[in-house]
């Protein structure tokens, strides 16, 4: 029939198999071939019913997202899937959709155009389009409320979370769960329904009567809160609302209008960039043939905030883990926190008691190195100090088996120097988790100069098992994320010294879309953390170059941020911030003592100073090869630092603003604040001069690496 769609017969049942690896996306030619197969089976007098099923790991993961990129660039015309879906729905013989893996986006829209849907027990259905900044564009917002009811459709289309088989059955999205072999179960189902008039979902209007305006109002409120700044969720709600007041065809036309607007928005470009960026991180030049080893047992040194979170991450992924501390008191405290965190999840209904018990049972707390010789990976999460880290690495090197990876959770220190304390520098690397480690998705995997390809490949594969996004970073102070954070936080502090309030700085970046403002983030992380790092690197400060003055003074006054109730802001018992007059007075006095002129500063300047400092540093570490791709930097900032996904990450944001504009603004800042802090990265100057983008730099690099 076609390379991607096969039509076969099982006695009186036609079977259409979609085989478009890896995920059966509806790439050009696939819908046409499915339609041709349906029409051929409909015209075959020996066929009573038609089954559509996916080969490989999934039913259909949706439209081919790569095609959207081409449409938006004007390289391809947009095409509607509606005539294809109508051809399925109007087929005179029953069409049964057999779902395994995922029926996502256009995949669920195809499934809903069929007359019946059956589902394998572990499968999922969903309309995740909003995560790409678009809405369902092939009648999903019109058919889903007719099958599942308005409230469920609003929830699924506006927030994009998938639902499992049980929930899909309860909602009316599917007709039966098939336990056991899917095709055999679907054939049996087909034989039961043959003879009945094939029901059309576009005509099932009974569930549309529940159009309580409160459903839409509450979804809009929730979208404004949890999808702050994003337009697609609101468009999705509007499209489902249209289903409740317009006939099916008019509802589809309205949906198509909204879909087009979303598809051509900068937000959608950014979110699609983020989708592919996350999948590009694992493609590392030179590592293609390297086999990762399996990690079956782990050990963690340190049961503090980071060590505890890392221990939970392993236990959550089914890995038995030893956690070691130096005193019984610290060990007990660490285990109590782990238990409290799990119990909190059980209380909120996110985890069953049995699952919690299983996870706790995987954790062995102890004060000795017993059992460390069986670990496949040992992660060190002790205080940030080189002497201590080297001592720990020398100790574990003496005990660990030769194939064991020794990883440091350091956020700033030199991996090569740490590795020099061992006899196996090839097996030493950084595993920089982000706090809380059991929650945050980012894992920076830091390559030292001797780190072996096997150790990197193993950690990259292991990151996936841990449900993290592993990003490879080169070895430098702060790696990718924290090295860029330095200039970002520096500017936030300079801005308050120059006259902005702490609240102004936090609000401007929050309004830009950051999960929280920079000074609020410092208060959350603990000002003592930065203070300790500054002590470690004091010898590297360049004489005559301006340094922020206030943060050290706050620390010396015992103000460490949220944990002490006072830092840049003051915090009540529920950790709500309010301006701290003493901090503001300290800032004013420090500025005046330092001869810093104070003035009114606009929100635009606050955002530009902070975000452009981030971008400029990103360009430098891209050129140095610390990051493999600009998109890797974006993945770091989206998953570890609360950068708004709908802006695509700092480097993609720079592309959308235009590198010429970024360069011009950097030069303004250079003139005003000095070359030492603001000289534009040479790479940025080169790209801007040629009218290029960071994304085009990535494409050139990938082509040069043969990828
Ligand atoms: C849509 O349908 C709009 C409609 O309303 C129609 C409007 C007209 N297209 O994630 P993985 C690639 S919008 C193209 O690592 P997993 C992916 O890039 C779409 N490519 O696997 C990767 O490629 P590579 C709505 C796609 O097992 C490879 O497949 N649908 C697509 O961890 C493996 O992906 C979605 O948003 C695609 N649709 O997870 C679903 N999907 O190997 C998006 C994947 O070269 N997809 N690829 O790096 C997913 O959520 C996950 O991929 C899925 C599998 C759960 C399916």
XYZ file of C-alpha atoms and ligand atoms in Angstrom:
763
model
C 0.000 0.000 0.000
C 2.652 2.489 1.148
C 5.877 2.233 3.063
C 4.294 3.638 6.181
C 0.815 2.084 6.086
C -0.077 -1.583 5.459
C -3.503 -3.037 4.733
C -3.955 -6.726 5.548
C -6.924 -9.023 6.189
C -7.688 -11.223 9.162
C -10.647 -13.226 7.868
C -13.524 -10.697 7.571
C -11.615 -7.901 9.373
C -9.324 -5.420 7.605
C -6.257 -4.365 9.548
C -4.533 -1.083 8.778
C -1.085 -0.887 10.387
C 0.696 2.454 10.637
C 4.444 1.956 10.577
C 6.234 5.292 10.567
C 9.042 4.997 13.121
C 9.950 6.152 15.653
C 6.530 7.280 16.889
C 4.108 6.954 13.931
C 3.788 10.710 13.509
C 1.359 11.847 10.822
C 4.128 12.833 8.417
C 3.229 13.779 4.827
C 1.861 10.712 3.069
C 0.706 8.922 6.226
C -2.825 10.412 6.479
C -3.269 9.964 2.720
C -2.206 6.310 2.952
C -4.512 5.629 5.934
C -7.409 7.209 4.048
C -6.663 5.148 0.929
C -6.541 1.987 3.056
C -9.852 2.813 4.749
C -11.477 3.450 1.375
C -10.060 0.261 -0.081
C -11.294 -1.808 2.884
C -14.696 -0.111 2.754
C -15.017 -1.148 -0.892
C -14.027 -4.751 -0.213
C -17.205 -6.846 0.089
C -15.339 -9.439 2.187
C -14.621 -6.890 4.946
C -17.057 -6.309 7.844
C -14.961 -4.071 10.081
C -11.700 -2.108 9.933
C -9.047 -1.918 12.648
C -6.404 0.838 12.686
C -3.378 -0.024 14.805
C 0.191 1.265 15.208
C 3.366 -0.755 14.699
C 6.262 -0.320 17.115
C 6.070 1.443 20.450
C 3.055 3.673 19.960
C -0.253 4.265 18.188
C 0.278 7.801 16.782
C 2.272 10.500 18.655
C 0.548 13.284 16.705
C 1.201 15.506 13.742
C 4.823 15.592 12.588
C 6.182 18.513 14.591
C 9.059 19.046 12.123
C 6.491 19.908 9.482
C 5.191 22.797 11.605
C 8.648 24.355 11.549
C 8.636 24.249 7.734
C 5.107 25.653 7.507
C 5.966 28.578 9.757
C 9.105 29.312 7.711
C 6.927 29.354 4.579
C 8.765 26.377 3.116
C 5.592 24.278 2.949
C 1.888 25.038 2.715
C -0.328 24.247 5.708
C -2.706 21.351 5.121
C -5.884 20.513 6.987
C -6.404 17.018 8.336
C -10.174 17.507 8.535
C -11.111 15.952 5.142
C -9.037 12.882 6.058
C -10.805 12.562 9.424
C -14.202 13.021 7.805
C -13.350 10.204 5.389
C -12.746 7.910 8.375
C -15.847 9.002 10.231
C -18.150 8.619 7.232
C -16.830 5.163 6.343
C -19.921 2.919 6.161
C -18.113 0.058 7.907
C -17.128 0.311 11.569
C -13.596 1.634 12.096
C -12.017 0.605 15.407
C -8.908 2.371 16.660
C -6.588 0.089 18.675
C -4.414 2.273 20.927
C -1.169 1.258 22.586
C 1.685 3.483 23.786
C 0.326 6.953 23.129
C -2.469 8.508 21.098
C -1.331 12.108 21.421
C -2.420 15.263 19.634
C -3.312 14.426 16.022
C -3.102 10.773 17.117
C -6.018 11.174 19.493
C -7.815 13.246 16.853
C -7.489 10.338 14.396
C -8.665 7.926 17.096
C -11.715 10.076 17.856
C -12.666 10.164 14.173
C -12.995 6.380 14.318
C -16.274 4.850 15.445
C -14.818 2.934 18.389
C -11.628 3.075 20.424
C -10.048 0.294 22.428
C -6.902 0.756 24.481
C -4.106 -1.376 25.915
C -3.957 -1.187 29.687
C -0.693 0.810 29.950
C -1.488 3.255 27.130
C -2.225 6.972 27.337
C -4.284 9.472 25.383
C -3.817 13.240 25.412
C -3.942 16.573 23.641
C -0.498 17.918 24.571
C -0.426 20.611 21.852
C -0.351 23.483 24.372
C 3.097 22.280 25.405
C 4.163 23.258 21.885
C 2.353 26.601 22.087
C -0.460 25.464 19.786
C -3.906 23.922 20.259
C -5.423 20.778 18.768
C -5.923 21.639 15.097
C -7.802 18.639 13.720
C -11.107 18.862 15.586
C -9.685 17.717 18.929
C -11.328 20.618 20.753
C -14.642 19.728 19.081
C -14.714 15.925 19.318
C -13.187 15.571 22.801
C -15.971 17.462 24.646
C -18.520 15.364 22.743
C -16.886 12.154 24.019
C -15.507 13.150 27.414
C -17.685 16.096 28.435
C -16.786 19.760 28.493
C -14.893 19.879 31.795
C -12.594 16.972 30.929
C -11.977 18.346 27.423
C -11.081 21.778 28.801
C -8.678 20.190 31.258
C -6.989 18.003 28.641
C -6.778 20.621 25.875
C -5.767 23.585 28.061
C -3.198 21.863 30.276
C -1.978 19.101 27.979
C -1.534 16.335 30.564
C -2.201 12.794 29.279
C -4.690 10.411 30.848
C -4.235 6.673 31.317
C -6.467 3.882 30.045
C -8.711 3.667 33.138
C -9.379 7.393 33.155
C -9.955 7.449 29.401
C -12.531 4.680 29.783
C -14.278 6.390 32.689
C -14.412 9.657 30.719
C -15.901 7.990 27.636
C -12.893 8.639 25.386
C -12.413 4.911 24.799
C -14.870 2.054 24.775
C -12.860 -0.788 26.254
C -9.548 -1.633 27.880
C -7.916 -4.659 26.301
C -5.912 -6.821 28.673
C -3.512 -9.145 26.880
C -2.712 -9.042 23.174
C -4.128 -5.837 21.692
C -4.863 -6.974 18.139
C -6.545 -10.220 19.212
C -8.666 -8.314 21.743
C -9.589 -5.719 19.129
C -10.628 -8.382 16.626
C -12.904 -9.905 19.279
C -14.333 -6.442 20.006
C -14.909 -5.834 16.274
C -16.907 -9.033 16.000
C -19.138 -7.901 18.870
C -20.056 -4.564 17.314
C -20.454 -5.590 13.679
C -24.012 -4.967 12.604
C -24.513 -1.884 14.759
C -24.719 1.532 13.078
C -21.207 3.075 13.378
C -21.518 5.960 15.888
C -20.003 9.290 14.784
C -18.374 11.350 17.492
C -19.072 14.626 15.649
C -22.776 13.974 16.114
C -22.732 13.019 19.782
C -23.979 16.258 21.302
C -25.504 15.015 24.574
C -22.433 15.815 26.703
C -22.253 19.381 25.357
C -25.233 20.464 27.443
C -22.967 20.738 30.510
C -21.656 24.169 29.543
C -21.506 25.758 32.976
C -19.592 29.054 32.471
C -17.763 28.337 35.747
C -15.828 25.550 33.973
C -14.271 28.038 31.556
C -13.774 30.795 34.135
C -11.993 28.473 36.535
C -9.825 26.993 33.744
C -8.818 30.514 32.669
C -7.864 31.392 36.228
C -5.836 28.208 36.540
C -4.140 28.814 33.170
C -3.186 32.338 34.192
C -1.603 30.883 37.300
C 0.052 27.672 36.146
C 0.710 28.642 32.503
C 1.562 32.261 33.277
C 2.222 34.339 30.173
C 1.168 31.647 27.703
C -1.455 32.232 25.032
C -2.171 28.685 23.791
C -3.975 27.423 26.930
C -6.420 30.347 26.724
C -6.941 29.694 23.005
C -7.626 26.018 23.764
C -10.265 26.968 26.341
C -11.869 29.323 23.812
C -11.944 26.546 21.193
C -13.653 24.070 23.540
C -16.083 26.793 24.571
C -16.887 27.259 20.865
C -17.855 23.576 20.700
C -20.633 24.241 23.205
C -22.275 27.006 21.157
C -21.458 26.299 17.496
C -22.356 23.417 15.187
C -19.499 20.952 14.652
C -18.250 22.373 11.318
C -18.297 25.978 12.530
C -16.546 24.930 15.728
C -13.845 23.278 13.611
C -13.439 26.477 11.552
C -13.023 28.516 14.741
C -10.508 26.013 16.065
C -8.564 26.244 12.773
C -8.347 30.057 13.104
C -7.036 29.846 16.652
C -4.646 27.044 15.680
C -3.161 29.180 12.880
C -2.670 32.170 15.168
C -0.927 30.020 17.767
C 1.243 28.215 15.220
C 2.662 31.480 13.889
C 3.336 32.923 17.343
C 6.823 33.384 18.785
C 5.679 31.339 21.785
C 5.018 28.312 19.619
C 8.384 28.647 17.878
C 10.033 28.811 21.296
C 8.201 25.786 22.708
C 8.859 23.705 19.591
C 12.512 24.725 19.849
C 12.461 23.553 23.494
C 10.922 20.199 22.449
C 13.679 19.440 19.958
C 16.412 20.989 22.145
C 15.572 18.519 24.904
C 15.889 15.637 22.457
C 19.140 16.953 20.972
C 21.049 16.991 24.284
C 21.725 13.266 24.200
C 23.365 13.464 20.762
C 27.031 13.875 21.616
C 29.573 13.990 18.803
C 32.064 11.150 19.067
C 29.928 9.078 21.419
C 27.646 7.385 18.884
C 29.150 3.875 19.166
C 29.909 3.959 22.904
C 27.916 1.455 24.946
C 26.682 2.704 28.328
C 27.130 0.344 31.276
C 24.213 -0.517 33.482
C 23.964 1.060 36.905
C 22.388 -1.328 39.391
C 23.622 -0.015 42.733
C 24.485 3.462 43.918
C 26.033 5.139 46.928
C 25.799 8.748 48.064
C 28.153 10.577 50.418
C 26.375 13.212 52.443
C 22.759 13.191 53.638
C 22.242 16.957 53.576
C 19.782 18.738 51.295
C 21.526 17.662 48.080
C 22.633 14.200 49.206
C 19.147 13.424 50.514
C 17.507 14.559 47.275
C 19.951 12.514 45.170
C 19.321 9.463 47.370
C 15.567 9.860 46.789
C 16.141 10.215 43.030
C 17.902 6.837 42.940
C 15.361 5.149 45.182
C 12.540 6.551 43.007
C 14.142 4.949 39.937
C 14.325 1.551 41.642
C 18.082 1.709 42.379
C 19.236 0.384 45.782
C 21.293 3.149 47.388
C 23.572 3.517 50.397
C 23.722 6.965 51.962
C 26.697 7.728 54.200
C 27.205 10.465 56.756
C 29.939 11.213 59.269
C 27.768 11.482 62.383
C 24.690 9.616 63.572
C 22.969 12.924 64.173
C 23.460 14.119 60.576
C 22.392 10.734 59.234
C 19.229 10.711 61.349
C 18.415 14.259 60.291
C 18.903 13.369 56.620
C 16.756 10.235 56.825
C 14.045 12.118 58.732
C 13.900 14.674 55.907
C 13.675 11.939 53.271
C 10.873 10.249 55.212
C 9.069 13.570 55.675
C 9.291 14.342 51.949
C 7.859 10.959 50.981
C 5.144 11.187 53.645
C 4.190 14.602 52.225
C 3.729 13.035 48.785
C 1.603 10.244 50.278
C -0.538 12.815 52.084
C -1.083 14.744 48.850
C -2.088 11.508 47.089
C 0.914 11.606 44.715
C 2.416 8.395 46.096
C 0.909 5.295 47.686
C 2.039 4.158 51.129
C 3.272 0.912 49.549
C 5.389 2.808 47.021
C 6.820 4.938 49.816
C 7.691 1.824 51.839
C 9.384 0.263 48.809
C 11.440 3.389 48.194
C 12.467 3.711 51.833
C 13.468 0.022 51.804
C 15.900 0.710 48.935
C 17.816 3.221 51.075
C 20.539 2.004 53.455
C 21.727 4.745 55.832
C 25.137 4.178 57.424
C 28.290 5.761 58.839
C 30.793 3.438 57.142
C 31.939 2.584 53.629
C 30.498 -0.963 53.913
C 29.023 -2.062 50.604
C 30.611 0.780 48.614
C 32.706 -1.812 46.777
C 29.514 -3.066 45.088
C 28.289 0.316 43.855
C 28.305 1.125 40.121
C 28.219 4.846 40.846
C 29.213 6.843 43.930
C 28.101 10.440 44.159
C 29.750 12.842 46.538
C 27.519 15.564 47.972
C 29.563 17.060 50.811
C 30.240 20.758 51.506
C 31.605 22.851 48.646
C 35.325 22.928 49.489
C 38.170 21.529 47.388
C 40.234 20.074 50.254
C 37.280 18.098 51.625
C 36.196 16.898 48.171
C 39.707 15.633 47.385
C 39.875 13.777 50.675
C 36.531 12.083 49.988
C 37.553 11.129 46.441
C 40.827 9.619 47.635
C 38.845 7.533 50.152
C 36.224 6.256 47.721
C 38.853 5.569 45.051
C 40.503 3.151 47.462
C 37.255 1.226 48.045
C 35.241 1.368 44.820
C 35.529 -1.363 42.176
C 37.489 -0.315 39.047
C 34.337 0.002 36.891
C 32.625 2.309 39.402
C 31.920 5.893 38.305
C 32.926 8.508 40.864
C 30.783 11.593 40.505
C 30.899 14.913 42.300
C 27.810 17.006 42.865
C 29.954 20.124 43.011
C 28.301 23.167 41.519
C 31.493 25.168 40.869
C 34.707 23.281 41.577
C 37.316 21.978 39.139
C 36.532 18.369 38.180
C 40.108 17.771 37.013
C 41.517 18.746 40.359
C 39.005 16.501 42.126
C 39.915 13.654 39.735
C 43.601 14.139 40.528
C 42.924 12.751 44.010
C 42.109 9.369 42.435
C 43.914 6.757 40.330
C 40.994 6.642 37.877
C 40.452 10.121 36.399
C 38.723 8.475 33.412
C 35.876 7.417 35.705
C 35.512 10.793 37.433
C 32.992 13.404 36.345
C 30.512 15.915 37.685
C 26.874 15.024 38.333
C 25.498 18.428 39.177
C 21.950 17.966 40.456
C 19.701 20.952 41.159
C 17.848 21.539 44.379
C 15.486 19.884 45.261
C 17.317 17.065 43.462
C 14.366 14.674 43.604
C 12.162 17.244 41.847
C 14.278 19.292 39.426
C 14.710 17.659 36.013
C 18.130 19.050 35.166
C 21.364 17.110 35.620
C 24.586 18.700 34.366
C 27.076 15.969 33.511
C 30.499 17.563 33.669
C 33.314 16.175 31.572
C 36.849 16.474 32.924
C 39.816 16.341 30.569
C 40.377 12.630 31.311
C 36.724 11.512 31.622
C 36.167 8.453 29.420
C 33.457 8.293 26.726
C 32.031 5.219 28.542
C 31.568 7.148 31.786
C 29.796 9.968 29.912
C 27.592 7.593 27.896
C 26.672 5.721 31.096
C 25.713 8.898 32.950
C 23.733 10.254 29.982
C 21.739 7.005 29.724
C 21.374 6.821 33.503
C 19.984 10.380 33.578
C 17.113 9.204 31.390
C 16.436 6.305 33.737
C 16.331 8.790 36.606
C 13.783 10.820 34.561
C 16.250 13.707 34.315
C 17.459 15.679 31.337
C 21.209 15.132 31.288
C 23.172 17.953 29.647
C 26.883 17.539 28.975
C 28.984 20.470 30.179
C 32.697 21.195 29.986
C 34.779 21.807 33.080
C 34.964 25.449 34.164
C 33.943 27.391 37.236
C 30.155 26.935 37.502
C 29.906 24.784 34.343
C 27.021 26.003 32.150
C 24.253 27.005 34.518
C 26.065 28.571 37.444
C 28.720 30.232 35.334
C 25.961 32.144 33.529
C 24.163 32.763 36.786
C 27.161 34.739 38.063
C 26.724 37.768 35.753
C 22.924 37.518 36.041
C 22.999 37.777 39.845
C 25.786 40.356 39.697
C 23.575 42.674 37.649
C 20.580 42.092 39.948
C 22.739 43.259 42.861
C 24.244 46.204 40.964
C 20.722 47.322 40.073
C 19.662 47.556 43.725
C 22.864 49.417 44.541
C 22.054 51.846 41.716
C 18.547 52.606 42.946
C 16.057 49.820 42.101
C 14.354 48.205 45.083
C 14.680 44.479 45.768
C 10.977 44.207 44.908
C 11.495 46.079 41.587
C 14.219 43.682 40.490
C 12.304 40.551 41.491
C 9.060 41.789 39.914
C 10.633 42.792 36.585
C 12.171 39.357 36.055
C 9.036 37.604 37.308
C 6.989 39.605 34.798
C 9.475 38.625 32.101
C 8.392 35.065 32.938
C 11.073 33.754 35.295
C 9.712 31.381 37.940
C 11.018 33.849 40.540
C 13.124 36.989 40.644
C 16.915 36.677 41.033
C 17.101 38.007 44.593
C 14.127 35.870 45.641
C 15.981 32.885 44.161
C 19.137 33.761 46.132
C 17.079 34.004 49.326
C 15.583 30.584 48.600
C 18.929 28.929 47.810
C 20.514 30.518 50.902
C 22.826 33.520 50.746
C 25.462 31.549 52.671
C 25.850 29.231 49.656
C 27.029 32.081 47.426
C 29.113 33.497 50.271
C 30.989 30.196 50.700
C 31.646 30.000 46.953
C 32.925 33.591 46.881
C 35.363 32.734 49.688
C 36.656 29.781 47.653
C 37.261 31.966 44.598
C 38.233 35.267 46.250
C 41.778 34.961 44.845
C 40.387 35.116 41.290
C 38.675 38.494 41.705
C 40.142 41.044 39.325
C 41.430 44.185 41.059
C 39.637 47.351 40.028
C 36.598 45.490 38.663
C 33.344 46.338 40.412
C 31.989 43.651 42.764
C 28.542 43.519 44.377
C 28.912 44.772 47.930
C 25.751 43.937 49.841
C 25.419 40.132 49.728
C 28.510 39.528 51.908
C 27.337 42.145 54.413
C 23.934 40.433 54.672
C 25.639 37.095 55.350
C 27.910 38.604 57.954
C 24.758 39.879 59.718
C 23.463 36.278 59.805
C 20.886 36.943 57.106
C 20.966 33.864 54.925
C 17.579 34.318 53.215
C 14.460 32.214 53.763
C 16.152 29.800 56.167
C 16.813 32.605 58.693
C 13.662 34.570 57.832
C 15.678 37.520 56.510
C 17.859 38.119 53.487
C 17.197 40.426 50.540
C 13.580 40.391 51.767
C 12.056 39.380 55.070
C 9.818 36.308 55.335
C 6.892 35.429 57.575
C 6.235 31.942 58.952
C 4.596 30.885 55.670
C 7.643 32.185 53.816
C 5.748 35.114 52.250
C 8.213 37.883 51.404
C 7.908 41.565 52.249
C 10.373 44.444 51.847
C 12.953 44.574 54.621
C 13.593 48.201 55.666
C 16.921 47.273 57.263
C 18.157 45.627 54.072
C 17.011 48.613 52.018
C 18.844 50.952 54.449
C 21.960 48.782 54.231
C 21.836 48.914 50.438
C 21.494 52.726 50.447
C 24.338 53.179 52.909
C 26.607 50.749 51.069
C 25.887 52.483 47.769
C 26.581 55.895 49.253
C 29.819 54.687 50.930
C 30.859 53.211 47.584
C 30.096 56.440 45.718
C 27.386 54.792 43.608
C 24.903 57.281 42.186
C 21.286 56.212 42.786
C 18.578 56.851 40.190
C 15.195 55.596 38.952
C 15.602 52.364 36.981
C 12.944 51.045 34.587
C 11.720 47.449 34.440
C 13.055 47.284 30.872
C 16.579 48.122 32.012
C 16.355 45.591 34.850
C 15.361 42.811 32.438
C 17.958 43.779 29.833
C 20.834 44.097 32.282
C 20.102 40.699 33.874
C 19.072 38.699 30.807
C 21.705 40.135 28.460
C 24.409 39.386 31.025
C 23.146 35.791 30.934
C 23.165 35.649 27.127
C 26.619 37.208 26.775
C 28.127 34.653 29.156
C 26.227 31.899 27.303
C 27.839 33.009 24.035
C 31.285 32.871 25.660
C 30.886 29.352 26.935
C 29.451 28.229 23.623
C 32.559 29.509 21.885
C 34.804 27.848 24.483
C 33.025 24.537 23.878
C 31.788 24.318 27.482
C 28.314 23.872 25.985
C 28.024 21.760 22.841
C 25.088 23.728 21.460
C 23.219 26.939 22.162
C 20.139 24.751 22.558
C 21.897 22.821 25.371
C 22.215 26.115 27.251
C 18.505 26.668 26.728
C 17.726 23.203 28.129
C 19.824 24.013 31.214
C 18.004 27.282 31.831
C 14.528 25.883 31.131
C 14.952 22.881 33.411
C 17.224 24.183 36.140
C 16.675 27.923 36.510
C 12.986 28.621 35.866
C 13.499 30.414 32.534
C 10.087 30.652 30.810
C 9.684 27.773 28.334
C 7.596 29.971 26.062
C 10.659 32.150 25.478
C 12.638 29.056 24.474
C 15.622 29.651 26.799
C 18.088 32.567 26.906
C 19.859 31.807 23.618
C 16.636 31.267 21.666
C 15.237 34.417 23.262
C 18.310 36.276 21.945
C 17.559 34.903 18.471
C 13.960 36.113 18.628
C 14.996 39.587 19.790
C 17.720 39.645 17.122
C 21.453 39.343 17.756
C 22.049 42.779 16.193
C 19.799 44.323 18.802
C 21.430 42.321 21.614
C 24.882 43.427 20.466
C 23.875 47.083 20.266
C 22.471 46.973 23.792
C 25.589 45.201 25.120
C 27.718 47.952 23.622
C 25.570 50.563 25.394
C 26.144 48.774 28.694
C 29.847 48.440 27.927
C 30.093 52.164 27.421
C 28.206 52.925 30.611
C 29.520 50.205 32.940
C 32.925 49.249 31.577
C 34.576 46.754 29.278
C 35.677 44.395 32.052
C 32.075 43.372 32.724
C 30.310 44.049 29.459
C 32.580 43.419 26.504
C 30.399 41.528 24.008
C 31.365 37.881 23.434
C 33.384 37.547 20.204
C 31.000 34.833 18.948
C 28.047 37.145 19.416
C 29.845 39.884 17.501
C 30.610 37.500 14.635
C 27.096 36.061 14.408
C 25.383 39.433 14.704
C 27.667 40.889 12.033
C 26.606 38.158 9.595
C 22.918 38.441 10.449
C 22.956 34.922 11.929
C 21.379 33.349 15.006
C 22.554 30.968 17.712
C 20.220 28.366 16.177
C 21.977 28.661 12.816
C 25.312 28.263 14.649
C 23.950 24.990 16.124
C 22.874 23.762 12.699
C 26.317 24.487 11.237
C 28.004 22.715 14.156
C 25.709 19.684 13.761
C 26.412 19.530 10.023
C 30.161 19.744 10.676
C 29.862 16.868 13.213
C 27.924 14.858 10.627
C 24.674 14.981 12.646
C -0.351 17.826 16.861
O -0.551 16.665 16.809
C -1.277 18.848 16.300
C -2.561 18.242 15.862
O -3.614 18.816 16.573
C -2.758 18.336 14.368
C -2.895 19.712 13.831
C -3.129 19.818 12.351
N 6.671 14.657 15.424
O 10.382 11.819 22.944
P 11.215 10.738 22.376
C 10.568 12.234 17.694
S 1.053 18.442 17.568
C 7.939 14.495 15.008
O 12.670 10.750 22.659
P 9.896 8.805 24.050
C 11.517 12.896 18.679
O 11.955 14.142 18.208
C 1.887 17.009 18.179
N 8.864 13.834 15.739
O 10.639 9.288 22.727
C 12.622 11.871 18.745
O 13.425 12.031 17.587
P 15.001 11.753 17.618
C 1.278 16.526 19.426
C 8.489 13.350 16.918
O 9.662 7.346 23.881
C 11.882 10.538 18.608
O 10.623 10.863 18.014
N 2.060 15.424 19.962
C 7.194 13.501 17.409
O 10.601 9.296 25.259
C 11.611 9.846 19.927
O 10.973 10.776 20.803
C 3.024 15.605 20.847
O 3.292 16.696 21.296
C 6.254 14.176 16.604
N 4.975 14.341 16.997
O 8.493 9.566 24.052
C 3.761 14.368 21.283
N 7.121 12.916 18.640
O 15.134 10.315 17.984
C 5.232 14.606 21.271
C 8.332 12.415 18.887
O 15.457 12.114 16.249
N 5.999 13.413 21.564
N 9.170 12.673 17.854
O 15.538 12.667 18.678
C 6.094 12.880 22.794
O 5.455 13.298 23.741
C 7.069 11.747 22.984
O 7.937 11.746 21.876
C 6.424 10.352 23.098
C 7.560 9.275 23.056
C 5.709 10.262 24.445
C 5.478 10.078 21.978
